[in-house]
Short mmCIF file of C-alpha atoms in Angstrom, two decimals:
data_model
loop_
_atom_site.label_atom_id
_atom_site.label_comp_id
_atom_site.label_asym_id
_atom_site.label_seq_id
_atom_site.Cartn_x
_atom_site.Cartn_y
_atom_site.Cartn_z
CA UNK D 16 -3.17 3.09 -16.42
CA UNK D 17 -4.75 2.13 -12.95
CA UNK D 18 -2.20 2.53 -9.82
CA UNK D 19 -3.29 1.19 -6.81
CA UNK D 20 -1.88 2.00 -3.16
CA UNK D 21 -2.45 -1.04 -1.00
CA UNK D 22 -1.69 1.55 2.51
CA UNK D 23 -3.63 4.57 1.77
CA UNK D 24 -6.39 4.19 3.34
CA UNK D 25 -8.75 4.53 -0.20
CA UNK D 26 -10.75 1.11 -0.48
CA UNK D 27 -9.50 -0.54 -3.31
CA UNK D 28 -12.56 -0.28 -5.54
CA UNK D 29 -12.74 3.26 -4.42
CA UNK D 30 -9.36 3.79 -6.35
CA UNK D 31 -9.99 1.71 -9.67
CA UNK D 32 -13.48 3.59 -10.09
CA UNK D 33 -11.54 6.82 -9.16
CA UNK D 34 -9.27 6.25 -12.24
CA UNK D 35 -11.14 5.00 -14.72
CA UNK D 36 -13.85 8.05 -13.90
CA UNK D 37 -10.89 10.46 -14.37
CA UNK D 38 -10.19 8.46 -17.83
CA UNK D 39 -13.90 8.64 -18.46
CA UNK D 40 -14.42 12.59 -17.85
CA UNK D 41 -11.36 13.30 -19.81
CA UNK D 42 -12.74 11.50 -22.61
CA UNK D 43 -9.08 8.83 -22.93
CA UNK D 44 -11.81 6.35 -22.79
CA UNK D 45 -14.68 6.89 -25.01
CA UNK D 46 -18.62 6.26 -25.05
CA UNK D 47 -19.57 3.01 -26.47
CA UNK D 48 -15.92 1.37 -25.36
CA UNK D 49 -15.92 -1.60 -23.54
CA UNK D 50 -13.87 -1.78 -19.93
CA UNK D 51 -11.83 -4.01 -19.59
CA UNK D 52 -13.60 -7.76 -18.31
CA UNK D 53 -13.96 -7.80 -14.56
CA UNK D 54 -12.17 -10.82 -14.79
CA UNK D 55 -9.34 -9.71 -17.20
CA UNK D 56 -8.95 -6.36 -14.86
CA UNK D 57 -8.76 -8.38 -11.50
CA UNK D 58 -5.61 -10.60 -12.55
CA UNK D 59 -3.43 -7.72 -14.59
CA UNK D 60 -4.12 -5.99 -10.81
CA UNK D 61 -3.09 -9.18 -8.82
CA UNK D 62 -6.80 -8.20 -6.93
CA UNK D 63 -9.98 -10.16 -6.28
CA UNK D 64 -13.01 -10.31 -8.61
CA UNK D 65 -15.54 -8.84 -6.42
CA UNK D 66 -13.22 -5.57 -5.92
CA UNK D 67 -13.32 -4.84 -9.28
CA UNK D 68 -16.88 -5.81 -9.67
CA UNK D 69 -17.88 -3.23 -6.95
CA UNK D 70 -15.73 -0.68 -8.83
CA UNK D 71 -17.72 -1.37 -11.96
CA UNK D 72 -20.77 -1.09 -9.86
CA UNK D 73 -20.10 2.25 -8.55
CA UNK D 74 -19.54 3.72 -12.10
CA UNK D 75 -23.17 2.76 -12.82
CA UNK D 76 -24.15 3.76 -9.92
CA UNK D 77 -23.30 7.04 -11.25
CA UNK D 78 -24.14 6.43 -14.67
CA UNK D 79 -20.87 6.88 -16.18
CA UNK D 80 -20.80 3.30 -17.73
CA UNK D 81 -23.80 0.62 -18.50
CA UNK D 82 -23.78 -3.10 -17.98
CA UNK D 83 -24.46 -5.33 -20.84
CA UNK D 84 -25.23 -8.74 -20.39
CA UNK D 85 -22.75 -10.81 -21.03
CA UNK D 86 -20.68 -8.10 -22.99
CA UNK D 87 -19.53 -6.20 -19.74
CA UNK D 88 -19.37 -3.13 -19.25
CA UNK D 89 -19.57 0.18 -21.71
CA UNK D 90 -19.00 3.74 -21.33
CA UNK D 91 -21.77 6.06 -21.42
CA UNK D 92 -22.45 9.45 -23.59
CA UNK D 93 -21.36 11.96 -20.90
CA UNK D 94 -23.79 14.59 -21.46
CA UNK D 95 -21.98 18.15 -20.93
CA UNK D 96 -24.53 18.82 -17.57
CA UNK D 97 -23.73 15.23 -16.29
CA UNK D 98 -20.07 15.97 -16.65
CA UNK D 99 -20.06 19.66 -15.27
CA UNK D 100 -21.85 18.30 -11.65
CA UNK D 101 -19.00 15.91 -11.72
CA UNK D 102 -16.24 18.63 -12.00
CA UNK D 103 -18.68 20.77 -9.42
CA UNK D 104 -18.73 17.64 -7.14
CA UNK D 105 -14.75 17.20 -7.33
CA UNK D 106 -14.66 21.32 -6.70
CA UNK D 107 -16.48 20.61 -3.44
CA UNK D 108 -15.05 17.61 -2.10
CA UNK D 109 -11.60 19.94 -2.34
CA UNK D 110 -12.98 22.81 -0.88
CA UNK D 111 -14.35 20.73 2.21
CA UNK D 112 -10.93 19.08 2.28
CA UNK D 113 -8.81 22.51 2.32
CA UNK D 114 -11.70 23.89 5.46
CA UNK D 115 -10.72 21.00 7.13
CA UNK D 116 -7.03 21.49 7.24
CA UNK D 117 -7.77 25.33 7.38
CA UNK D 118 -9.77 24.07 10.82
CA UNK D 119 -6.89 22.06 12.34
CA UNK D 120 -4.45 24.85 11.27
CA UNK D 121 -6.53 27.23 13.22
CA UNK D 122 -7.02 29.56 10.54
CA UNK D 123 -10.69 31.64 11.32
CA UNK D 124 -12.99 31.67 8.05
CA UNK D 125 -11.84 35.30 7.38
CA UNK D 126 -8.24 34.07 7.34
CA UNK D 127 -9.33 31.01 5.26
CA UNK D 128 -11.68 33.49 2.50
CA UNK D 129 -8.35 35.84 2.02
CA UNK D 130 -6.37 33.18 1.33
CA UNK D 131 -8.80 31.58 -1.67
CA UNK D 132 -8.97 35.59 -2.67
CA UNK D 133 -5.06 35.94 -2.75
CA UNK D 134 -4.68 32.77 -4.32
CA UNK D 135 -7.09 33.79 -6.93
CA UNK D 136 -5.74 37.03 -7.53
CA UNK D 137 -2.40 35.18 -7.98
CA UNK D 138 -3.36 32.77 -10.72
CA UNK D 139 -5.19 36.21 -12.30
CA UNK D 140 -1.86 38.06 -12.39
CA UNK D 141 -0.09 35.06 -14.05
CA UNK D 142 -2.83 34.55 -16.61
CA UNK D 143 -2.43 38.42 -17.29
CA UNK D 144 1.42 37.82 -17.93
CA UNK K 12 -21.47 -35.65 22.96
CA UNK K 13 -23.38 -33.46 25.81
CA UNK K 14 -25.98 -32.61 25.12
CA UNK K 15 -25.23 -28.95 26.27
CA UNK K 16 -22.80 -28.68 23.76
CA UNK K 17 -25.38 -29.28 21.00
CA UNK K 18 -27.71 -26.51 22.27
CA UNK K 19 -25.28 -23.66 21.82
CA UNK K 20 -23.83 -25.44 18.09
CA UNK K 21 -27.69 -24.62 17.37
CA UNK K 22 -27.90 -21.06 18.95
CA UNK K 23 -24.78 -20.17 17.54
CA UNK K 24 -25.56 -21.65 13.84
CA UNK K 25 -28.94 -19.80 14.41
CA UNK K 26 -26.87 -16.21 14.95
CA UNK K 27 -25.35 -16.91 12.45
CA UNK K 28 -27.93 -17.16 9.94
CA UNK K 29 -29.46 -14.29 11.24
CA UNK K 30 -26.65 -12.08 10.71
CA UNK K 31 -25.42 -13.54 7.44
CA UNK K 32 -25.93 -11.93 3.61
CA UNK K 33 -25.99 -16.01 2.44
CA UNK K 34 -25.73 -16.20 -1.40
CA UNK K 35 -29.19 -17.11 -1.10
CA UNK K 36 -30.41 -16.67 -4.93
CA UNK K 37 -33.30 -14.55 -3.90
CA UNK K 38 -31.57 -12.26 -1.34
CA UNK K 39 -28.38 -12.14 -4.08
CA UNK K 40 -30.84 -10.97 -6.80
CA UNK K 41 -31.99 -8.13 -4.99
CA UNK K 42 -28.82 -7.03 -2.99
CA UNK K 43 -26.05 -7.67 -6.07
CA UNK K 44 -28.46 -7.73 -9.41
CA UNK K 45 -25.43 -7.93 -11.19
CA UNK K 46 -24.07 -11.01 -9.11
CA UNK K 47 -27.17 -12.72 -8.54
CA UNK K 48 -25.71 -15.89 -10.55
CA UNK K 49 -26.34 -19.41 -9.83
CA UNK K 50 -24.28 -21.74 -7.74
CA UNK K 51 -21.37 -23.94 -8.30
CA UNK K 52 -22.66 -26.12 -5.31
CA UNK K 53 -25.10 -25.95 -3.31
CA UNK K 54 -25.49 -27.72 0.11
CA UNK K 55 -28.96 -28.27 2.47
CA UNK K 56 -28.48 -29.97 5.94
CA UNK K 57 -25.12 -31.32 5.87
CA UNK K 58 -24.21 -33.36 9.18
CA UNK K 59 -21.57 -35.47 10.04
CA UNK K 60 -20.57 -36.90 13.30
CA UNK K 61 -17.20 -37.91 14.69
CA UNK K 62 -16.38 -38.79 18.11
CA UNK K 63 -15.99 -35.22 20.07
CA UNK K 64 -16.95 -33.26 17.12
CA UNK K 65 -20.14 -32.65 14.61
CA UNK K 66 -20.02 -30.72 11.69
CA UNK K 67 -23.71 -29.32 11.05
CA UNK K 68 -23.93 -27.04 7.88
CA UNK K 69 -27.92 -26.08 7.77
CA UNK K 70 -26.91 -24.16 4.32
CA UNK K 71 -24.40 -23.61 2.20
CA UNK K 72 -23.95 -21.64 -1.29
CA UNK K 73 -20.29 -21.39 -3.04
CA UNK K 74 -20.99 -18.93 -5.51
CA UNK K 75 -20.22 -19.44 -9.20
CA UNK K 76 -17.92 -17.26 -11.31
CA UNK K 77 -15.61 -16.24 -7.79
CA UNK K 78 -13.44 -17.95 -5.57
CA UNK K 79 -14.39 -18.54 -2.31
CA UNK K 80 -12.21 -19.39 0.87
CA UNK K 81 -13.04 -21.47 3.67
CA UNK K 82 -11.75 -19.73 6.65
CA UNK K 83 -11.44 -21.62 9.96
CA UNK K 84 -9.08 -22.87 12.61
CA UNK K 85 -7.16 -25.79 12.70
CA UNK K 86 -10.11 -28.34 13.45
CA UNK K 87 -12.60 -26.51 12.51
CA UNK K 88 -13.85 -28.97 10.38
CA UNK K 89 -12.58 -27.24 6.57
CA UNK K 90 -10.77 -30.48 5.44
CA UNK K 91 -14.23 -32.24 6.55
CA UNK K 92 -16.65 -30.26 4.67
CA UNK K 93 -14.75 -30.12 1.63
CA UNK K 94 -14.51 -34.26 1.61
CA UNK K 95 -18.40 -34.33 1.64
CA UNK K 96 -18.45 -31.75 -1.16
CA UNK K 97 -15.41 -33.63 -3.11
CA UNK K 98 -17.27 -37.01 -2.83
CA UNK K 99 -14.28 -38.38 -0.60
CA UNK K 100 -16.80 -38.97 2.27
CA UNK K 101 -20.08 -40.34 1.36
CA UNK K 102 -21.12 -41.50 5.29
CA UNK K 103 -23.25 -38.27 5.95
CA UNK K 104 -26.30 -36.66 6.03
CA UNK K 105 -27.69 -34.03 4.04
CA UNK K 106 -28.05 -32.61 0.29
CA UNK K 107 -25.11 -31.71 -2.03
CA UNK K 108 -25.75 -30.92 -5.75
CA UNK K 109 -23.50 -29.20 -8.52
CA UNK K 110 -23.70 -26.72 -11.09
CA UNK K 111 -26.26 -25.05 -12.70
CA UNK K 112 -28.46 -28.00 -13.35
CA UNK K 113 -28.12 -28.72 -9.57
CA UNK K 114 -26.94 -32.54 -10.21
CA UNK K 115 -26.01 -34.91 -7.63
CA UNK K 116 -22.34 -35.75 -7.35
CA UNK K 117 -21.60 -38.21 -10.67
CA UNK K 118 -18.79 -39.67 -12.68
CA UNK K 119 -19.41 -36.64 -15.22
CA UNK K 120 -19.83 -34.31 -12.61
CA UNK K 121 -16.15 -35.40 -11.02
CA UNK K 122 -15.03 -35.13 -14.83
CA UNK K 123 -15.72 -30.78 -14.26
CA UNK K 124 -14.32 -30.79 -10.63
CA UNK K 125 -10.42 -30.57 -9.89
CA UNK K 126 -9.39 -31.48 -6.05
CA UNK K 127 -5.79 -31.29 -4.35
CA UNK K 128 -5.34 -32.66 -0.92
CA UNK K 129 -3.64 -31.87 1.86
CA UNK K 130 -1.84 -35.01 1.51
CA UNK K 131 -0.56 -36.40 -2.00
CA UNK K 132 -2.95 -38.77 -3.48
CA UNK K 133 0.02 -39.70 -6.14
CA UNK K 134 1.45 -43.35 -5.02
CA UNK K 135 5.09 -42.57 -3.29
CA UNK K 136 6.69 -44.70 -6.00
CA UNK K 137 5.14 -43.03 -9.16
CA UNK K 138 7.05 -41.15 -11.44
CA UNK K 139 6.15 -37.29 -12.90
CA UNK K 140 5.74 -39.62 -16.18
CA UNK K 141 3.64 -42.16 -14.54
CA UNK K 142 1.42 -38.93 -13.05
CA UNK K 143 1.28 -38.21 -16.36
CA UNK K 144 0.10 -41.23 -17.83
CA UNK K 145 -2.39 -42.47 -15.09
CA UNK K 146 -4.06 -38.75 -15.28
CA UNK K 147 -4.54 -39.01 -18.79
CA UNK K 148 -6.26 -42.58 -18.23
CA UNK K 149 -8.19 -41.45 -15.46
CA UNK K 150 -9.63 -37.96 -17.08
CA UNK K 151 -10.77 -37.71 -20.51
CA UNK K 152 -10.06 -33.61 -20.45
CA UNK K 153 -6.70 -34.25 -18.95
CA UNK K 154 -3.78 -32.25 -21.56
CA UNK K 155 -0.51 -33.58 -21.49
CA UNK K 156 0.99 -30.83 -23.58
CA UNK K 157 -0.87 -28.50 -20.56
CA UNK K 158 0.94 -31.04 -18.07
CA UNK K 159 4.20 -30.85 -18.97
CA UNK K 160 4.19 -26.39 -19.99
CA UNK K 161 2.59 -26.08 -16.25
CA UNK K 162 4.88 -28.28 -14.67
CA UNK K 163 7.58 -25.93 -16.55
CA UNK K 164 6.14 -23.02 -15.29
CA UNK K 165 5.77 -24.15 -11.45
CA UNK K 166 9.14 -25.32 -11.82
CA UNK K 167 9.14 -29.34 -11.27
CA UNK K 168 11.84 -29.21 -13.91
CA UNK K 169 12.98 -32.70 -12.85
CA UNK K 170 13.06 -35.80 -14.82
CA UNK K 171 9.72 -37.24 -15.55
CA UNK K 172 11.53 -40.46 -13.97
CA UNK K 173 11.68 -38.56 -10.60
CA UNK K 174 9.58 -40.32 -7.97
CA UNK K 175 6.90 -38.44 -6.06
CA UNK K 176 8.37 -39.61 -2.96
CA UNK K 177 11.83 -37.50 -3.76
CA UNK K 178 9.52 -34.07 -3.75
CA UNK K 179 9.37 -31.67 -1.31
CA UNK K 180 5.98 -30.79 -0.10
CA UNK K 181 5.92 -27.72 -2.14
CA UNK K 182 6.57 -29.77 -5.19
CA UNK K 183 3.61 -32.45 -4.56
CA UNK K 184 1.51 -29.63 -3.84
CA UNK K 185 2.74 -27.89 -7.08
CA UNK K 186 2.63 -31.34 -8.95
CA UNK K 187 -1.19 -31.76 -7.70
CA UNK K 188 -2.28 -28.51 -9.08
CA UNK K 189 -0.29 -28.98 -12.24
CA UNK K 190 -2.05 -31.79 -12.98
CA UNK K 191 -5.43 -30.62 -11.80
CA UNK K 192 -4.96 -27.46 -13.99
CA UNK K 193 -4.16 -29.34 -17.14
CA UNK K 194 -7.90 -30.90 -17.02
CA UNK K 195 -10.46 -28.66 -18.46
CA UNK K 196 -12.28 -28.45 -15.34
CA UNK K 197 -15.47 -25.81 -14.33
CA UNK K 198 -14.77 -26.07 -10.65
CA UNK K 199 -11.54 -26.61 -8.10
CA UNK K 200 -11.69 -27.77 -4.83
CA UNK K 201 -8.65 -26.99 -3.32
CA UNK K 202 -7.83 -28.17 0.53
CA UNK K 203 -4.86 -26.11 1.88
CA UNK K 204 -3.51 -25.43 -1.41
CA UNK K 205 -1.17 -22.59 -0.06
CA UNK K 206 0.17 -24.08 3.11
CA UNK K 207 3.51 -26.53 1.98
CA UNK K 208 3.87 -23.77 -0.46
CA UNK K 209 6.69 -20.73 0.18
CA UNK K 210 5.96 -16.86 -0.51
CA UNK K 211 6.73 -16.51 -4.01
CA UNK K 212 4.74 -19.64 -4.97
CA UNK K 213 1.45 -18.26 -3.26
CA UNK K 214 1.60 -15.34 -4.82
CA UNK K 215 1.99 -17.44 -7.99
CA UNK K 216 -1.22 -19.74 -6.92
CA UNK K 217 -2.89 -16.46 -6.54
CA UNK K 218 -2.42 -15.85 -10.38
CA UNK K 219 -3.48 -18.98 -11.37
CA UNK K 220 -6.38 -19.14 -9.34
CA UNK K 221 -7.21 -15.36 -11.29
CA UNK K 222 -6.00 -16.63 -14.39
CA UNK K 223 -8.32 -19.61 -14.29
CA UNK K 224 -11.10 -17.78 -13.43
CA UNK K 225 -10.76 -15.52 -15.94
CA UNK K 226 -10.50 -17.97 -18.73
CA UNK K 227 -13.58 -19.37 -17.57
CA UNK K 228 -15.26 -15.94 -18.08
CA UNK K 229 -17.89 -16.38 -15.43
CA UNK K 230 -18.43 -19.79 -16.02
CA UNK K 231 -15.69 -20.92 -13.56
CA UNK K 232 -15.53 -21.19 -9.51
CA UNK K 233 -12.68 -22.22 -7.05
CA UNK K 234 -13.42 -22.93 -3.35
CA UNK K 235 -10.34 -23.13 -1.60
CA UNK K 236 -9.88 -23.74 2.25
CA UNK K 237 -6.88 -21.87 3.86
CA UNK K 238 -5.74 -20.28 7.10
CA UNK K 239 -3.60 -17.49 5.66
CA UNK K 240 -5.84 -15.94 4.69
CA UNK K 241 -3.89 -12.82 4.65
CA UNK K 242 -1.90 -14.44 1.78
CA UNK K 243 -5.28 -14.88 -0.09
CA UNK K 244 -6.85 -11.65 0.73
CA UNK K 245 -6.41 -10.66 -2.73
CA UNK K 246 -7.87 -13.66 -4.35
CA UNK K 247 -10.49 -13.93 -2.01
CA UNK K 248 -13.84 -12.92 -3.66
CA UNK K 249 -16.28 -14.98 -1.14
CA UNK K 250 -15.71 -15.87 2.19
CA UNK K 251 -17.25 -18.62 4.18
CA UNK K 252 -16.13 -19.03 8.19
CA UNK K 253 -16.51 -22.25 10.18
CA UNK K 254 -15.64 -22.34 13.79
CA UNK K 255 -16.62 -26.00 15.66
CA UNK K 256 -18.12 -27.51 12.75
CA UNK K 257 -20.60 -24.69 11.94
CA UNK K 258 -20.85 -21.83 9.42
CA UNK K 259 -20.27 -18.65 11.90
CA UNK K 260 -20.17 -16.22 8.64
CA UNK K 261 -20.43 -16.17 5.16
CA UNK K 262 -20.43 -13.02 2.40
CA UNK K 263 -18.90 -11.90 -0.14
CA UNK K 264 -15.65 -9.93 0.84
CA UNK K 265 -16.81 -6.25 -0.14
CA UNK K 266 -20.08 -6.76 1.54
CA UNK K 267 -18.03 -8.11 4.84
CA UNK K 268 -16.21 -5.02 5.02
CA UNK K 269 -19.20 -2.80 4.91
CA UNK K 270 -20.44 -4.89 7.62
CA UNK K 271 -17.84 -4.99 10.15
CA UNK K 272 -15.62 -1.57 10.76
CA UNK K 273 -12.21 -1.71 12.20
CA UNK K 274 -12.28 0.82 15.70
CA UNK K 275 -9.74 2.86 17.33
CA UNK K 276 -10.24 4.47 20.88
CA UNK K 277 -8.85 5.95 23.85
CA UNK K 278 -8.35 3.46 27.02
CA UNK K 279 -10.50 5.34 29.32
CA UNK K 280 -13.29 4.32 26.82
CA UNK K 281 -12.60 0.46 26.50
CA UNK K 282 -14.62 -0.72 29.09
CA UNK K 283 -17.72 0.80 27.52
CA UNK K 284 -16.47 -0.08 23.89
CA UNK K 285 -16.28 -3.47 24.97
CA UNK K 286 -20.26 -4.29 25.62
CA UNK K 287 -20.45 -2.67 22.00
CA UNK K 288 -17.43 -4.17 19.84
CA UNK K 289 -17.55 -7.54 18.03
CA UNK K 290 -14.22 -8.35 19.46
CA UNK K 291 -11.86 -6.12 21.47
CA UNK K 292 -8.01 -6.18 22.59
CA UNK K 293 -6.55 -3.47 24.83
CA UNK K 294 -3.72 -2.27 25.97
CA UNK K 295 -2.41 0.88 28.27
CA UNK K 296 -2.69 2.66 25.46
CA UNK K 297 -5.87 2.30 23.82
CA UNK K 298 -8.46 -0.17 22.48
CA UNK K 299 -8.73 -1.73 19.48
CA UNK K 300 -11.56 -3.92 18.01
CA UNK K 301 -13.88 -4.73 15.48
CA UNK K 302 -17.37 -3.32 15.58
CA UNK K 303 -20.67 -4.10 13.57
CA UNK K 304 -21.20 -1.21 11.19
CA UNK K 305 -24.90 -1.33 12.73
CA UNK K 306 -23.76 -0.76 16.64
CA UNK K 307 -21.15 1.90 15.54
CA UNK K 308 -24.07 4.72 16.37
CA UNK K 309 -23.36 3.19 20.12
CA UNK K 310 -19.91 4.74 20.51
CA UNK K 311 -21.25 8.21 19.87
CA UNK K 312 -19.13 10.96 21.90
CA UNK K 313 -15.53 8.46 22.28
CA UNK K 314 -13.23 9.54 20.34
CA UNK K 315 -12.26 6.93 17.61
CA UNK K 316 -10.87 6.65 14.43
CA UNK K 317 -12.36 3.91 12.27
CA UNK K 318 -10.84 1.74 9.31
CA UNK K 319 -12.25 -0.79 6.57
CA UNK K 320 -10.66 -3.81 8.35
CA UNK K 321 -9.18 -6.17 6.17
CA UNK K 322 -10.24 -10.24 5.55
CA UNK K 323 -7.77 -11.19 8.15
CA UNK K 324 -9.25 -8.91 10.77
CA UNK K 325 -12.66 -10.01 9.96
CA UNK K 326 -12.11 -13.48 10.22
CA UNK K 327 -9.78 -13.15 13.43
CA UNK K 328 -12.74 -11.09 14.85
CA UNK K 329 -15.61 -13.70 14.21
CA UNK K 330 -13.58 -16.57 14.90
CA UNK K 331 -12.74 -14.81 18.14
CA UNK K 332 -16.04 -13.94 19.23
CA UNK K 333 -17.11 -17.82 18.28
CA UNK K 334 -14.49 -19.22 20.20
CA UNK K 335 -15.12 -17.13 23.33
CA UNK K 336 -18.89 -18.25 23.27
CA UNK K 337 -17.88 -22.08 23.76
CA UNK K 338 -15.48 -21.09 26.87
#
């Protein structure tokens, strides 16, 4: 279920919407099923209301979930684009995190492309095996 | 009072409004459409003067469905405001109503509110039975079975013919919010609730405060004045500041830390970061300081790291830079 890391530096709401997207995209939670109530969620995580309000709010934002009134909250249908831009979006946010240690490591851009190449070659070879 | 003193109360309430997200219906509805719910009070005008000190509240919303601390300094005027808005005080000036149907204070109205002091208002000579008793006379929504199974669970496991005077603080405090809790209430008013109490037990309070809310399902509010607040953090949906008898900031907690942003710099830079940042301490080492997210543009080419501050850092901050301005 939801872990949250009070130190690491990842807003709280930033964390429960990370999760339950995860649980979303992998399809553990299914369209048309109801998160859990705002209310219900905030005391199992000892957190305040309006934390995991915002983190409900940012999965509509995206459209992964819909509010009902007075029902709460219910998953979407995640349409196979929809969920593809997500994966594409997750891709990216890696990428940019891996050029930014590549950048403090001192590694030049033709040092950094060799190493995605050998590292893709790698994952090739065991595939092949 | 002089009548300088009065002048900057006004400025500095008139700041204050400026800068504030108030739970203003209108402003809620657009900002949080999902939290643009009605009030479980709301106030207009409050004043009341004491010798030395005014407390002058041109607005106030406690939102319903959350809980919401009063943050402030000792004599700030918390223990004040929430004895208008309990009914305790009724020499003042201004508007108070309740609920959804905005009523004015009532006997049925005090029938859906629960209050614990910072004192005991139990007699010294009562027992936990007599507690018992009288709250069951006094409030037709008062359980006794919920009476005695909370009592249980806080741990007053004494004999109902213990005396209220032979409790520790932590115990009255527990025994008032036993008591209040066993009342099907809508709303608690809760002065100081965490202060006689020790670690593990405000953690506990935390959980009932969640637990009550949650049963409620939105229908529900708490309004709780504390000063550790870092204890409360967690439970702390809404926050409302009051430095010198005035509202200096109000929000709820998510929107607060968008607003303000926790900044790191270099000591060289500290004398320019300090026209810029909210509030600022230094050291030989470095600066330190909360900044509006607004004016963070201004410390362009310093090198800082920045941080979602947390309650406690917010409220330090503002009461800070409030305190400072009456110097």
């Amino acid at each position: 279920m939801v872990k949250l890391l009070q130190n690491s530096g990842v807003p709280i709401y930033q964390q429960i919407a990370e999760q339950l997207k995860t649980d979303i995209l992998a399809g553990r939670l299914k369209e048309g099923e109801y998160l859990p109530s705002i209310r219900g969620l905030a005391k199992d995580l000892k957190i305040s209301v309006i934390t995991t309000m915002k983190a409900y709010e940012q999965l509509e934002a995206e459209g992964l979930v819909t509010a009902s009134q007075g029902k709460g909250f219910y998953v979407n249908a995640q349409d196979s684009e929809m969920l593809r831009e997500q994966h594409l979006r997750k891709v990216e946010d890696s990428l940019l995190e891996a050029i930014h240690a590549a950048e403090i490591a001192g590694m030049t851009d033709a040092e950094l492309r060799e190493m995605l190449g050998t590292l893709l070659d790698m994952k090739e070879s065991q595939e092949d095996l | 009072m002089s009548e300088s003193r009065k002048s900057k109360n006004i400025t500095q309430a008139e700041n204050a409004c400026e800068d504030t997200k108030w739970a203003d219906g209108k402003r809620l509805e657009k900002e949080w459409p999902g939290r643009a719910g009605s009030q479980a009070i709301r106030a207009r005008n409050l004043q009341k003067k004491y010798k030395g000190f005014e407390l002058s509240v041109p607005q106030l919303e406690v939102p319903k469905g959350f809980a919401t601390a009063l943050i402030g300094e000792n004599g700030a005027g918390k223990t004040t405001l929430l004895n208008l808005l309990t009914g305790i005080r009724l020499d003042f000036k201004g508007e108070i109503s309740y609920f959804e149907q905005q009523e004015k204070m009532s006997d049925s109205v005090q029938e859906r509110i629960g209050y614990t002091g910072p004192g005991c208002y139990f007699l010294p000579h009562w027992t936990i039975g007599q507690v018992e008793e009288i709250s069951s006379l006094l409030f037709t929504n008062f359980h006794r079975e919920a009476f005695r199974t909370l009592c249980e669970d806080l741990g007053i496991d004494r004999k109902v013919t213990e005396t209220v005077k032979k409790l520790s603080d932590g115990n009255r405090m527990k025994l008032m919010l036993a008591a209040v809790l066993a009342r099907n209430t809508e709303l608690l008013i809760l002065d100081e609730p965490a202060s006689p109490l020790d670690p593990l037990m405000r953690d506990k309070l935390c959980d009932m405060i969640r637990e009550y809310l949650e049963q409620g399902a939105g229908e529900r509010s708490v309004f709780f004045s504390t000063h550790n607040i870092a204890d409360m953090e967690n439970v702390t949906d809404y926050a409302i500041i009051l430095e010198h008898g005035n509202i200096v900031e109000a929000g709820f907690v998510e929107d607060l830390k968008e607003k303000y942003i926790l900044v790191k710099g270099e000591a060289e830079d500290a004398e320019k970061a300090r026209e810029i940042l909210f509030s600022i301490s230094r050291s030989a080492y470095g600066f330190e300081g909360i900044c509006l997210a607004r004016n963070l543009d201004r410390l362009a080419g310093m090198d800082i790291a920045t941080e979602t501050p947390t309650l406690s850092q917010i409220s330090v901050a503002v009461m800070k830079a409030n305190t400072r301005l009456k110097l």
